[in-house]
PDB file of C-alpha atoms and ligand atoms in Angstrom:
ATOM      1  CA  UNK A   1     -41.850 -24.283  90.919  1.00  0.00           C
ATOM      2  CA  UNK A   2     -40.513 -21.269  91.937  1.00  0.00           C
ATOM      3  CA  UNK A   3     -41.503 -17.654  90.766  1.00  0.00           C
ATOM      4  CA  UNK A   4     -38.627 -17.334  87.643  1.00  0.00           C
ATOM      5  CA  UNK A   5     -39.091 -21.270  86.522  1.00  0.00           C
ATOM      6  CA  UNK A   6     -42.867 -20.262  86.394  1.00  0.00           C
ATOM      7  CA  UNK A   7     -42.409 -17.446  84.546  1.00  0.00           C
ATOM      8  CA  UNK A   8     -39.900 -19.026  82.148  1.00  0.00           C
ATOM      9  CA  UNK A   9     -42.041 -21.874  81.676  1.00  0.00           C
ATOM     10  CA  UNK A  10     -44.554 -19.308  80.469  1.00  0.00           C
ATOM     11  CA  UNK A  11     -42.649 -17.752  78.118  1.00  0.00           C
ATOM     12  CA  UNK A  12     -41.968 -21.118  76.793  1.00  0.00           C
ATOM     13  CA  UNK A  13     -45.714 -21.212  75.993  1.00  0.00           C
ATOM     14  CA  UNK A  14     -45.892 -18.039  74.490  1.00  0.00           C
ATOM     15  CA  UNK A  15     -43.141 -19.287  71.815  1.00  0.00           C
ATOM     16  CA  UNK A  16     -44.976 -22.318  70.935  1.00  0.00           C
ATOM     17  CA  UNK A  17     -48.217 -20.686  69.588  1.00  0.00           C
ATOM     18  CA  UNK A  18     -48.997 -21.937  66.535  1.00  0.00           C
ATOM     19  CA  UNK A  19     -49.530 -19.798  63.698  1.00  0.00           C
ATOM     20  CA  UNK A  20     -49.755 -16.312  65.284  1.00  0.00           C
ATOM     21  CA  UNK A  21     -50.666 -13.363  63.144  1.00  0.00           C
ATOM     22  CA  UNK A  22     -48.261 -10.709  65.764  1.00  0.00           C
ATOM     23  CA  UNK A  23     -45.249 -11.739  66.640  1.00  0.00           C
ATOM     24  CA  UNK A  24     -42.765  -9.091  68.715  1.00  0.00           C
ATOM     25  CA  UNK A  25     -39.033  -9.801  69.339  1.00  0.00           C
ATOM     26  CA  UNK A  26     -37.161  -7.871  71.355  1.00  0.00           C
ATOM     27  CA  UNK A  27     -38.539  -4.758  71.087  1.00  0.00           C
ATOM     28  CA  UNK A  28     -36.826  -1.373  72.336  1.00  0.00           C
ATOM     29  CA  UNK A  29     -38.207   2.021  72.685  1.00  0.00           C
ATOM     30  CA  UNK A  30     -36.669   4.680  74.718  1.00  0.00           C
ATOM     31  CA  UNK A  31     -38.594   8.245  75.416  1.00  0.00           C
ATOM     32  CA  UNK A  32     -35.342  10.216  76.607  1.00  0.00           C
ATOM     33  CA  UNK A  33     -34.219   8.538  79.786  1.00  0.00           C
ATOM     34  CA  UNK A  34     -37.731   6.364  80.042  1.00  0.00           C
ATOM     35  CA  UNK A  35     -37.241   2.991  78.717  1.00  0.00           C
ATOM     36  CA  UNK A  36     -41.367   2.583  77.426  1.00  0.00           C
ATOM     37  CA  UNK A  37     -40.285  -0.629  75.692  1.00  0.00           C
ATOM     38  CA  UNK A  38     -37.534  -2.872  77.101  1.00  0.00           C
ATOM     39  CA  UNK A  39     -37.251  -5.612  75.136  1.00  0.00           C
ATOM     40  CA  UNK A  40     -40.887  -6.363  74.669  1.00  0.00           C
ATOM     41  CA  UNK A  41     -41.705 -10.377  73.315  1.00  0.00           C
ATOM     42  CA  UNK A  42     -44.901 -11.661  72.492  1.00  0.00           C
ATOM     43  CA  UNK A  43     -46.991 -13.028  70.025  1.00  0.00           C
ATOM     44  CA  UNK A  44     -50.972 -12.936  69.375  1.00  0.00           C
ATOM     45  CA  UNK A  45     -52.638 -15.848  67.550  1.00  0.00           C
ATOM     46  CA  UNK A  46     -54.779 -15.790  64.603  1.00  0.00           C
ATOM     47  CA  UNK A  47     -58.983 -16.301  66.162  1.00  0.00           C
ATOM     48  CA  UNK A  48     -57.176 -15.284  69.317  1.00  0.00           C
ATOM     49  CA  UNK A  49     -58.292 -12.583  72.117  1.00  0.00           C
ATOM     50  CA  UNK A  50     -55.263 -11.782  73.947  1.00  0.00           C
ATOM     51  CA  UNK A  51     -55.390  -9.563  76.796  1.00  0.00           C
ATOM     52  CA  UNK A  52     -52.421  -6.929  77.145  1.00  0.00           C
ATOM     53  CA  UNK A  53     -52.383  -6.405  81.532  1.00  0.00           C
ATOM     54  CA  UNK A  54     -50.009  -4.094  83.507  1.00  0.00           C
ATOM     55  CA  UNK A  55     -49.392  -1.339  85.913  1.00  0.00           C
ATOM     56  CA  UNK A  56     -49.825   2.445  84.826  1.00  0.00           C
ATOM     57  CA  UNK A  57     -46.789   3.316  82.687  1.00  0.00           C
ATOM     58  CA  UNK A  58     -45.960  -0.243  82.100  1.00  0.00           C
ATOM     59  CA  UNK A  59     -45.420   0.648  78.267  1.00  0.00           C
ATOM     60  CA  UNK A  60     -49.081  -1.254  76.940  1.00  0.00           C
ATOM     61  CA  UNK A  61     -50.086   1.789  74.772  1.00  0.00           C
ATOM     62  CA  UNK A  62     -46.405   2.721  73.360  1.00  0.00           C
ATOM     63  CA  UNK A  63     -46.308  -1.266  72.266  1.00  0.00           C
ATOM     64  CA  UNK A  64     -49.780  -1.065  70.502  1.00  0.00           C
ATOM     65  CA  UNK A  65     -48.034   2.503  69.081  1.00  0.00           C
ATOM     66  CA  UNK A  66     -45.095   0.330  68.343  1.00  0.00           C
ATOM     67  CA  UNK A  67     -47.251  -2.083  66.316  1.00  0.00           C
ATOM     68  CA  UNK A  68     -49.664   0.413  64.835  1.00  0.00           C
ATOM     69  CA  UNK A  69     -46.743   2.491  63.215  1.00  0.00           C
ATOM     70  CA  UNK A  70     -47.494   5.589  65.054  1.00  0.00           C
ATOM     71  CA  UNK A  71     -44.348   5.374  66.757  1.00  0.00           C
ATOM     72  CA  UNK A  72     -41.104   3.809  65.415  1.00  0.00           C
ATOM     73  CA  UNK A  73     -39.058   1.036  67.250  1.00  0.00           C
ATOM     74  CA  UNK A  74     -35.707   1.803  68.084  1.00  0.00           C
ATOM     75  CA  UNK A  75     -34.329  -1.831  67.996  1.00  0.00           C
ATOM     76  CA  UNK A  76     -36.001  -5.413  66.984  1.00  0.00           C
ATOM     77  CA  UNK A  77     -38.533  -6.645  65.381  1.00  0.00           C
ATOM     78  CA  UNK A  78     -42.191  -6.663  64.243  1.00  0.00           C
ATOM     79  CA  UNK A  79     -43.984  -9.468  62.144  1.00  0.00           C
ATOM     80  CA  UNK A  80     -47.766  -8.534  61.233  1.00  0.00           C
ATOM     81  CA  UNK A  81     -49.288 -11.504  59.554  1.00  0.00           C
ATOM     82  CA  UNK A  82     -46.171 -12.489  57.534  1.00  0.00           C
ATOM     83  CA  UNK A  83     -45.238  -8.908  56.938  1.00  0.00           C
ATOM     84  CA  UNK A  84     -41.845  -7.027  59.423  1.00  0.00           C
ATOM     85  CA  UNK A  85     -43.710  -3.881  59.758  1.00  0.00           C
ATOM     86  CA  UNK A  86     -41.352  -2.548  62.508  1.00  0.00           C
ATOM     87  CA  UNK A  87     -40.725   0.812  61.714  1.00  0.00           C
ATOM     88  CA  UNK A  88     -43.333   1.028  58.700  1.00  0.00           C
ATOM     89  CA  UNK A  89     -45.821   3.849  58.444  1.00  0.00           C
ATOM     90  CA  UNK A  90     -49.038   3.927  60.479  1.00  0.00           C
ATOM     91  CA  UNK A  91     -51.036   3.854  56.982  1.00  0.00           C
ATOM     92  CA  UNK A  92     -49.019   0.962  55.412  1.00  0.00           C
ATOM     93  CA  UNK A  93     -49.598  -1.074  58.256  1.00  0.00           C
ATOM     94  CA  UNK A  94     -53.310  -0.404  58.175  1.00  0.00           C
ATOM     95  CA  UNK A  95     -53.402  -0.913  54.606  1.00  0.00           C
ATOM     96  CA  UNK A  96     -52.618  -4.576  55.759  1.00  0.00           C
ATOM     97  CA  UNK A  97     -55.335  -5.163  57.563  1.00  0.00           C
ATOM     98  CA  UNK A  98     -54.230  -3.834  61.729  1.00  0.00           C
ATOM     99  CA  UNK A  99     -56.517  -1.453  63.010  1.00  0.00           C
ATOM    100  CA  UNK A 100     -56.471   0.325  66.495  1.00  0.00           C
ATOM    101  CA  UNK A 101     -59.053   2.147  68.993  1.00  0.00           C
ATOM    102  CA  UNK A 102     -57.237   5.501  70.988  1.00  0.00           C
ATOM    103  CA  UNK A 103     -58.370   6.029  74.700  1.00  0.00           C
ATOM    104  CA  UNK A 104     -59.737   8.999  73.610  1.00  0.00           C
ATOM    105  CA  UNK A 105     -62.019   8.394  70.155  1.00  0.00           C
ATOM    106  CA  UNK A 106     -60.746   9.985  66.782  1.00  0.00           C
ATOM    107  CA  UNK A 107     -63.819  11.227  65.131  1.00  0.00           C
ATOM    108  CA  UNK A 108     -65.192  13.640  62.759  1.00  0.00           C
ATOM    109  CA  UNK A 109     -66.829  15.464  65.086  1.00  0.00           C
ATOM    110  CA  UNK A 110     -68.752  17.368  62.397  1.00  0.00           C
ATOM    111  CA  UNK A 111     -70.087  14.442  60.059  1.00  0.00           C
ATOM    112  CA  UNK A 112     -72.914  11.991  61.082  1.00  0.00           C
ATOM    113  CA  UNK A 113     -72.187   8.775  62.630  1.00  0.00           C
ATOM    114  CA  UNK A 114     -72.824   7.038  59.451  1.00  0.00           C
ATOM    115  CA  UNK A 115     -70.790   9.445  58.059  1.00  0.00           C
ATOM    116  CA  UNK A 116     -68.087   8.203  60.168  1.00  0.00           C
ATOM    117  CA  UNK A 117     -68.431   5.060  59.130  1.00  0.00           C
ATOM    118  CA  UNK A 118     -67.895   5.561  55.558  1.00  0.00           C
ATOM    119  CA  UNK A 119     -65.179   7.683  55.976  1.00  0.00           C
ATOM    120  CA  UNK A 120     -63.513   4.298  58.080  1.00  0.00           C
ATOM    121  CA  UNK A 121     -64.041   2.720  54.799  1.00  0.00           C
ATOM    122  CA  UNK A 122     -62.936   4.866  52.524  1.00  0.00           C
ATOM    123  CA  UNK A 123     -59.170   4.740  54.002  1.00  0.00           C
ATOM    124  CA  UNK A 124     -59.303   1.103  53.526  1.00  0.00           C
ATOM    125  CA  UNK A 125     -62.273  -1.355  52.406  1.00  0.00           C
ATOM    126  CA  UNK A 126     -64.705   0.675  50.110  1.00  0.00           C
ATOM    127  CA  UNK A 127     -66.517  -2.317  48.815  1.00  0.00           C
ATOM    128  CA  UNK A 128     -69.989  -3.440  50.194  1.00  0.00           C
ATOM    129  CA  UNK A 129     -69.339  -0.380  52.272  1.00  0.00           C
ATOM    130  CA  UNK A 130     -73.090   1.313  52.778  1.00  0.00           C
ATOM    131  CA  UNK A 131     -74.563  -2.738  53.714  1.00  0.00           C
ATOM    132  CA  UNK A 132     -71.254  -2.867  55.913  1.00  0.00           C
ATOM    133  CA  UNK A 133     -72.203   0.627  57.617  1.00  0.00           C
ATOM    134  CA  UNK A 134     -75.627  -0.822  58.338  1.00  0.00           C
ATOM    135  CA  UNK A 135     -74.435  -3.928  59.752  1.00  0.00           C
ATOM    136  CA  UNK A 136     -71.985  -2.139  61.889  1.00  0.00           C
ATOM    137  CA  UNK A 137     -74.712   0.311  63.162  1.00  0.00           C
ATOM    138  CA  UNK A 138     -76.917  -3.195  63.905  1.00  0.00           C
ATOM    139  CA  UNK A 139     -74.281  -4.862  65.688  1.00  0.00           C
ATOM    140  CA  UNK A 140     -73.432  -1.561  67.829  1.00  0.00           C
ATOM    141  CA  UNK A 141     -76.946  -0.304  68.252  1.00  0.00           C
ATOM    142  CA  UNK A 142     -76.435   2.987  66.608  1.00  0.00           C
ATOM    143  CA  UNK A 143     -79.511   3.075  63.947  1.00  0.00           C
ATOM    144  CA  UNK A 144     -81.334   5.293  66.020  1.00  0.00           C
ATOM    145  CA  UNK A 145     -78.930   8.354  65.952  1.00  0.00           C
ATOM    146  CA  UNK A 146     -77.096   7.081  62.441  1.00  0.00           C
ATOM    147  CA  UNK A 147     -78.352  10.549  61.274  1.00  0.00           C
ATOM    148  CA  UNK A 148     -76.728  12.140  64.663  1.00  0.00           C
ATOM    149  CA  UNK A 149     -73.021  14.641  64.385  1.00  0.00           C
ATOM    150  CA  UNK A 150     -70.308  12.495  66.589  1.00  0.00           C
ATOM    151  CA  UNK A 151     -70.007  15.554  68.843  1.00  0.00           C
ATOM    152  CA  UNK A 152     -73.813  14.815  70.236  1.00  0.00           C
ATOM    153  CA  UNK A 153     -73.160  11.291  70.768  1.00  0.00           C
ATOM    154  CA  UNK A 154     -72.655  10.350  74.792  1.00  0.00           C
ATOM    155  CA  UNK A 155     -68.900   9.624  75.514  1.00  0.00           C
ATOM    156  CA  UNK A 156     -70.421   5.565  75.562  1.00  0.00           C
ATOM    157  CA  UNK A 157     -71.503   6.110  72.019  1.00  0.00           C
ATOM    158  CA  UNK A 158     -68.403   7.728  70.630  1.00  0.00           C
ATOM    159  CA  UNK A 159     -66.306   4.475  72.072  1.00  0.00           C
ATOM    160  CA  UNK A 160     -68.682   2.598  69.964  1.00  0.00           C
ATOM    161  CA  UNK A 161     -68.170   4.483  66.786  1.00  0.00           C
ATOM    162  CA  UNK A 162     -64.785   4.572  66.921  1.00  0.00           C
ATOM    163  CA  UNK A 163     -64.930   0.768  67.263  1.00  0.00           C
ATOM    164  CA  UNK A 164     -67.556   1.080  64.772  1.00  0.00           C
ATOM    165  CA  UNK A 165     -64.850   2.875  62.377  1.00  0.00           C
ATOM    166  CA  UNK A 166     -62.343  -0.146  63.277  1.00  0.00           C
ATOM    167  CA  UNK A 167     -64.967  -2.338  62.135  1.00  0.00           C
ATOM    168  CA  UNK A 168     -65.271  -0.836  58.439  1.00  0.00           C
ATOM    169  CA  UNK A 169     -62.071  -1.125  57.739  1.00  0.00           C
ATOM    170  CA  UNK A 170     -62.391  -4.965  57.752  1.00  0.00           C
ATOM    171  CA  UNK A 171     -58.819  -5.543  59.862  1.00  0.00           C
ATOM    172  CA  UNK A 172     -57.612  -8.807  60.451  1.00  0.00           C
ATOM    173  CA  UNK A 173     -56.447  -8.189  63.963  1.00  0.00           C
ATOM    174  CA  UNK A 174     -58.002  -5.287  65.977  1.00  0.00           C
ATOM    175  CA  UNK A 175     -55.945  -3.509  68.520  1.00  0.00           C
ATOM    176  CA  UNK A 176     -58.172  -2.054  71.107  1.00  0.00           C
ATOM    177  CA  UNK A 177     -57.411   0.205  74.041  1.00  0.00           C
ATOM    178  CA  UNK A 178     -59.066   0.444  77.070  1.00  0.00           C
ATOM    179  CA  UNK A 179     -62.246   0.392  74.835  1.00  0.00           C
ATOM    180  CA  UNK A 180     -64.866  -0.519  78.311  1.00  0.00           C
ATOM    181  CA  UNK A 181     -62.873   2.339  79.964  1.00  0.00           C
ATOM    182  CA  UNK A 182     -65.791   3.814  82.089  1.00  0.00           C
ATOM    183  CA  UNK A 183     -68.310   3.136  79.833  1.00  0.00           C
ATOM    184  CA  UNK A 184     -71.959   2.086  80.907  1.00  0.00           C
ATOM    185  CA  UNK A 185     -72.603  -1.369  81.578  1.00  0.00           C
ATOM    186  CA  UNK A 186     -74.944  -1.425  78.304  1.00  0.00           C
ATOM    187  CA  UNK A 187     -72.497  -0.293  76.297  1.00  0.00           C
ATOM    188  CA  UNK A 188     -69.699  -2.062  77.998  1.00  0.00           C
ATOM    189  CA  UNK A 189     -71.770  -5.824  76.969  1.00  0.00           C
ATOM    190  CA  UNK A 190     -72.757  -4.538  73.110  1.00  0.00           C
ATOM    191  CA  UNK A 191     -68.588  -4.193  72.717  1.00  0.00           C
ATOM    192  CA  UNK A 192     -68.180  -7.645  74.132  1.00  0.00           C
ATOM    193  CA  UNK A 193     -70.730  -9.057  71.872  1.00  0.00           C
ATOM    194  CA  UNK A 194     -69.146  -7.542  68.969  1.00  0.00           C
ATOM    195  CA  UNK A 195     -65.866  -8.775  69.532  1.00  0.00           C
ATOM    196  CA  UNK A 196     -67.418 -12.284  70.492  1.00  0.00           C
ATOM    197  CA  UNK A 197     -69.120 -12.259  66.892  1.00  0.00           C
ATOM    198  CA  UNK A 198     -66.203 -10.409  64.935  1.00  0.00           C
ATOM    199  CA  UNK A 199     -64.085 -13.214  66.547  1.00  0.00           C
ATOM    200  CA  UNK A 200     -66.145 -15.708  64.992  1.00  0.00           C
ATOM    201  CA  UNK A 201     -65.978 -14.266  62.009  1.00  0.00           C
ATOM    202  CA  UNK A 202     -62.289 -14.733  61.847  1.00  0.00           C
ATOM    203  CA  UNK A 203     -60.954 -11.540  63.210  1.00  0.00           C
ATOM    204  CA  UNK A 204     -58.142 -11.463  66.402  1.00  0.00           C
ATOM    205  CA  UNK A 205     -57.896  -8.987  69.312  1.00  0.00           C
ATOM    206  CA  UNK A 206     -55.476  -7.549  70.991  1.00  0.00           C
ATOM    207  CA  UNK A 207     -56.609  -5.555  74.099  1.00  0.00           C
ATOM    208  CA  UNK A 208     -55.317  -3.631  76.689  1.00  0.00           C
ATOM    209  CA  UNK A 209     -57.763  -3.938  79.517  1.00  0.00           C
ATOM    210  CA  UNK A 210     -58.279  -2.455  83.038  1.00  0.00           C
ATOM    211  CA  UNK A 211     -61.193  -4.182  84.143  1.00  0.00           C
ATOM    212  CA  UNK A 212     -60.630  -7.816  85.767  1.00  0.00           C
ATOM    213  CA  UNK A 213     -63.632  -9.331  85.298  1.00  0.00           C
ATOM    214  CA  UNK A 214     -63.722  -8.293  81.056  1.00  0.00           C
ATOM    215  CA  UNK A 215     -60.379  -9.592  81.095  1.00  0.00           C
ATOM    216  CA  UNK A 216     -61.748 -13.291  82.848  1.00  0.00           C
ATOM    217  CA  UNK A 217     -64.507 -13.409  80.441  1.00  0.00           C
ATOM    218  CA  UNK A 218     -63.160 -12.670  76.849  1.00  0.00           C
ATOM    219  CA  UNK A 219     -59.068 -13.358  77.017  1.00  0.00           C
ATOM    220  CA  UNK A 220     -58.373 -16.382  75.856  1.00  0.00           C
ATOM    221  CA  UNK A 221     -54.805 -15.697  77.538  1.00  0.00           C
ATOM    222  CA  UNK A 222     -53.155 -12.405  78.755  1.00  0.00           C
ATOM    223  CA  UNK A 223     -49.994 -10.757  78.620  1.00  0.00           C
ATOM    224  CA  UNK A 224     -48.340  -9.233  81.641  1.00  0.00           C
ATOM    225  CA  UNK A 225     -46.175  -6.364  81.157  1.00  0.00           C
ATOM    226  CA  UNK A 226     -44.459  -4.174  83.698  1.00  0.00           C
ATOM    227  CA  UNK A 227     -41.661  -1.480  83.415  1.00  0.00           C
ATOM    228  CA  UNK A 228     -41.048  -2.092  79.639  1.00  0.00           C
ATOM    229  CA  UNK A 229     -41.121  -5.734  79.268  1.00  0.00           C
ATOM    230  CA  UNK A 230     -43.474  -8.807  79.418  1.00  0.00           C
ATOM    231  CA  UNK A 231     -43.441 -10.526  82.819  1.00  0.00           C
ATOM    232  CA  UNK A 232     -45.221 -13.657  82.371  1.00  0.00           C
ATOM    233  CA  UNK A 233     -48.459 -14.668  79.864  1.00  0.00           C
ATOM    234  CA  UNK A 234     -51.624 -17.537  80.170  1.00  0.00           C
ATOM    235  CA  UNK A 235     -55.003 -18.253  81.031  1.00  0.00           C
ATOM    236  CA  UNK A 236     -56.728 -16.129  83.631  1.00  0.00           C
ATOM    237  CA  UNK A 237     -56.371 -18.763  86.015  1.00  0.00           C
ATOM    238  CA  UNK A 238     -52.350 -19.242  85.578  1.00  0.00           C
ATOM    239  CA  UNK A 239     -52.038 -15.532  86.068  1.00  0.00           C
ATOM    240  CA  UNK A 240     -53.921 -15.955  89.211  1.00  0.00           C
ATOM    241  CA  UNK A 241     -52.655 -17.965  90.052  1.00  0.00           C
ATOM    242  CA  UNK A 242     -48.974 -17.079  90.030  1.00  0.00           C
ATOM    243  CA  UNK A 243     -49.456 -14.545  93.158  1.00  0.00           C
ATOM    244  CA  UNK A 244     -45.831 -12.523  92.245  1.00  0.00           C
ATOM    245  CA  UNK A 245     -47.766 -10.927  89.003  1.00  0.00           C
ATOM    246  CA  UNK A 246     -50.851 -10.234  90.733  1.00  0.00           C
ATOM    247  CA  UNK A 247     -49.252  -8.171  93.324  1.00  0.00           C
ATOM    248  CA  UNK A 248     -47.103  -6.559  90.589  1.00  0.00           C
ATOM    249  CA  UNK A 249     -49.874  -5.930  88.963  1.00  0.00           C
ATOM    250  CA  UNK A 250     -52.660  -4.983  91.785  1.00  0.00           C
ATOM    251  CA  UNK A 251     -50.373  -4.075  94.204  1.00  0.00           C
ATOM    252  CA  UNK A 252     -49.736  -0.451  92.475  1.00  0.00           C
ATOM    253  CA  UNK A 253     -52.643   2.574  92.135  1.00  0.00           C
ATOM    254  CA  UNK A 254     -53.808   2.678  88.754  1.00  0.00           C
TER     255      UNK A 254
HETATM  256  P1  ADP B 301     -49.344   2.392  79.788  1.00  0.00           P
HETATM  257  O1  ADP B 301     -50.180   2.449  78.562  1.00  0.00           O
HETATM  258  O2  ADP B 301     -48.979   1.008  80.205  1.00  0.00           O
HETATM  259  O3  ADP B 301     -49.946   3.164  80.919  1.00  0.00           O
HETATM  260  P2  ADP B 301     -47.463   4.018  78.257  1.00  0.00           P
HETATM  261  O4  ADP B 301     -47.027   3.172  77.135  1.00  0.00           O
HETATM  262  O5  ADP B 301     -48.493   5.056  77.983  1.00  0.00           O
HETATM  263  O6  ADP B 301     -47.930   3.074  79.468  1.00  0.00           O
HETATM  264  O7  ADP B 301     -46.207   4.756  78.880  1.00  0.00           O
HETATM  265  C1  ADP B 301     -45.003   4.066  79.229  1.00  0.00           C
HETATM  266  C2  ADP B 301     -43.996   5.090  79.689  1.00  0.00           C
HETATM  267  O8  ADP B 301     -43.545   5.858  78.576  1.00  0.00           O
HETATM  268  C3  ADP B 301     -44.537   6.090  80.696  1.00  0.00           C
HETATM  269  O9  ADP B 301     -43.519   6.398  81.600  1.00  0.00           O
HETATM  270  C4  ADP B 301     -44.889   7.272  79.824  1.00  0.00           C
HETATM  271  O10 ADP B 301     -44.852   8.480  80.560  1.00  0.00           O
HETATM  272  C5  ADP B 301     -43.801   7.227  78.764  1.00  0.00           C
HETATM  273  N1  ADP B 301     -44.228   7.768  77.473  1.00  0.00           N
HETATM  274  C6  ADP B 301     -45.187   7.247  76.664  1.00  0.00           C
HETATM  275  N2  ADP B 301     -45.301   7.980  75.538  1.00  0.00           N
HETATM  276  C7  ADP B 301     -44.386   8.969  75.629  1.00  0.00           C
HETATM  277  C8  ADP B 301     -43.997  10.056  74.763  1.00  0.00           C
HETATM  278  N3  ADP B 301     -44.568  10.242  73.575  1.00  0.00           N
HETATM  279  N4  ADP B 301     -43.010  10.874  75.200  1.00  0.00           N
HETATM  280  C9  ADP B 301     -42.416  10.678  76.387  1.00  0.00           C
HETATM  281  N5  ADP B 301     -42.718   9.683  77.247  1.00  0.00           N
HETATM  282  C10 ADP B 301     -43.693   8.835  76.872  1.00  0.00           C
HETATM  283 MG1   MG B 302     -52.179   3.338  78.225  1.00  0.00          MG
END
């Protein structure tokens, strides 16, 4: 099969997902002459982790901006579990149940991190929320500095609040960015094991995701984009196997 079939036949597959709680079509966003979106397409599936992969400046953080509501679409469309929410505000949208991480955390520097937590709730899911808080600081191993500001917490442990905070607010399908992003190795494997038992629990993923082997090992399938647009999507092992994306893809400095 040659490079475009491939990639056609791939796109095929990304259609054909059943049920999918994201669904993209066509999506355009222009930054003055820089075309960040392109005509993005893709969908993520409900229980699904799907991997977002592509060069520097590829447009991954303007889509998850796109979906998120922070930034407005200039042309197509956005379906967020049976909801268009292109072009909606970033609180309406999170009011549905989406939630994001930022590569650089959003906290309240000056409250505690349980503080943090509640806050998290308090925008969105206030019930149960002090036996959620505890849960949360179980699952991330924060009990021992749940009394601690945010601004003493190591750069590691601010990722995991602010995942932490995502986790409060109870979303159905959690957008996170570069979340491992030169974080210790400890750290990096209590994130995975949160999003292995949040998954579990019914909740999707969407992440954007430098690091090959996190990718391997907790994508169900990834999305390729480069300059705007998605390339190709599929298991690990059909993206590496289709050499043309992995050179597009590794073949540029990061
Ligand atoms: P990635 O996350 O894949 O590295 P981005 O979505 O951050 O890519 O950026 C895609 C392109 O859009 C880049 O060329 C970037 O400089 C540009 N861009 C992103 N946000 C803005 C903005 N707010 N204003 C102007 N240009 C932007
Ligand atoms: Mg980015």
């Amino acid at each position: 099969m040659s490079g475009t079939a491939q990639v056609q036949a791939q796109s095929r597959a990304v259609a054909a997902i059943d049920d999918p709680i994201l669904v993209v079509r066509d999506v355009h966003k222009h930054f003055g002459g820089i075309k960040a979106s392109n005509g993005v397409d893709l969908e993520v599936g409900r229980r699904e982790i799907a991997g977002l992969i592509g060069p520097n400046g590829s447009g991954k953080s303007t889509l998850f901006s796109l979906v998120a509501g922070t930034v407005a679409p200039d042309r197509g469309q956005i379906r967020f579990d049976g909801h268009d929410i292109a072009g909606r505000k970033a609180y309406t949208i999170a009011r549905l149940g989406l939630a994001r991480t930022f590569q650089i955390p959003a906290l309240f520097d000056n409250m505690t991190v349980t503080e943090n937590l509640l806050a998290a709730a308090a925008e969105g899911q206030w019930d149960g929320a002090r036996q959620r808080a505890d849960e949360t600081l179980a699952l991330l191993h924060l009990e021992a500095v749940a009394g601690n500001r945010a601004s003493d917490l190591s750069g590691g442990q601010q990722k995991l609040l602010e995942f932490g905070r995502v986790i409060m607010r109870r979303a159905s399908l959690i957008l996170l960015d570069e979340v491992t992003a030169g974080v210790h190795p400890n750290i990096r494997k209590i994130i995975l094991e949160a999003i292995a038992r949040l998954r579990k629990e019914g909740t999707s993923f969407f992440v954007i995701e430098h690091d090959m082997e996190m990718v391997r090992n907790v994508c169900d399938r990834i999305i390729v984009m480069d300059s705007g647009r998605v390339v190709t999507s599929g298991t690990f092992d059909d993206i590496v196997r289709n050499s043309e994306v992995m050179q597009t893809y590794l073949g540029r400095p990061q």
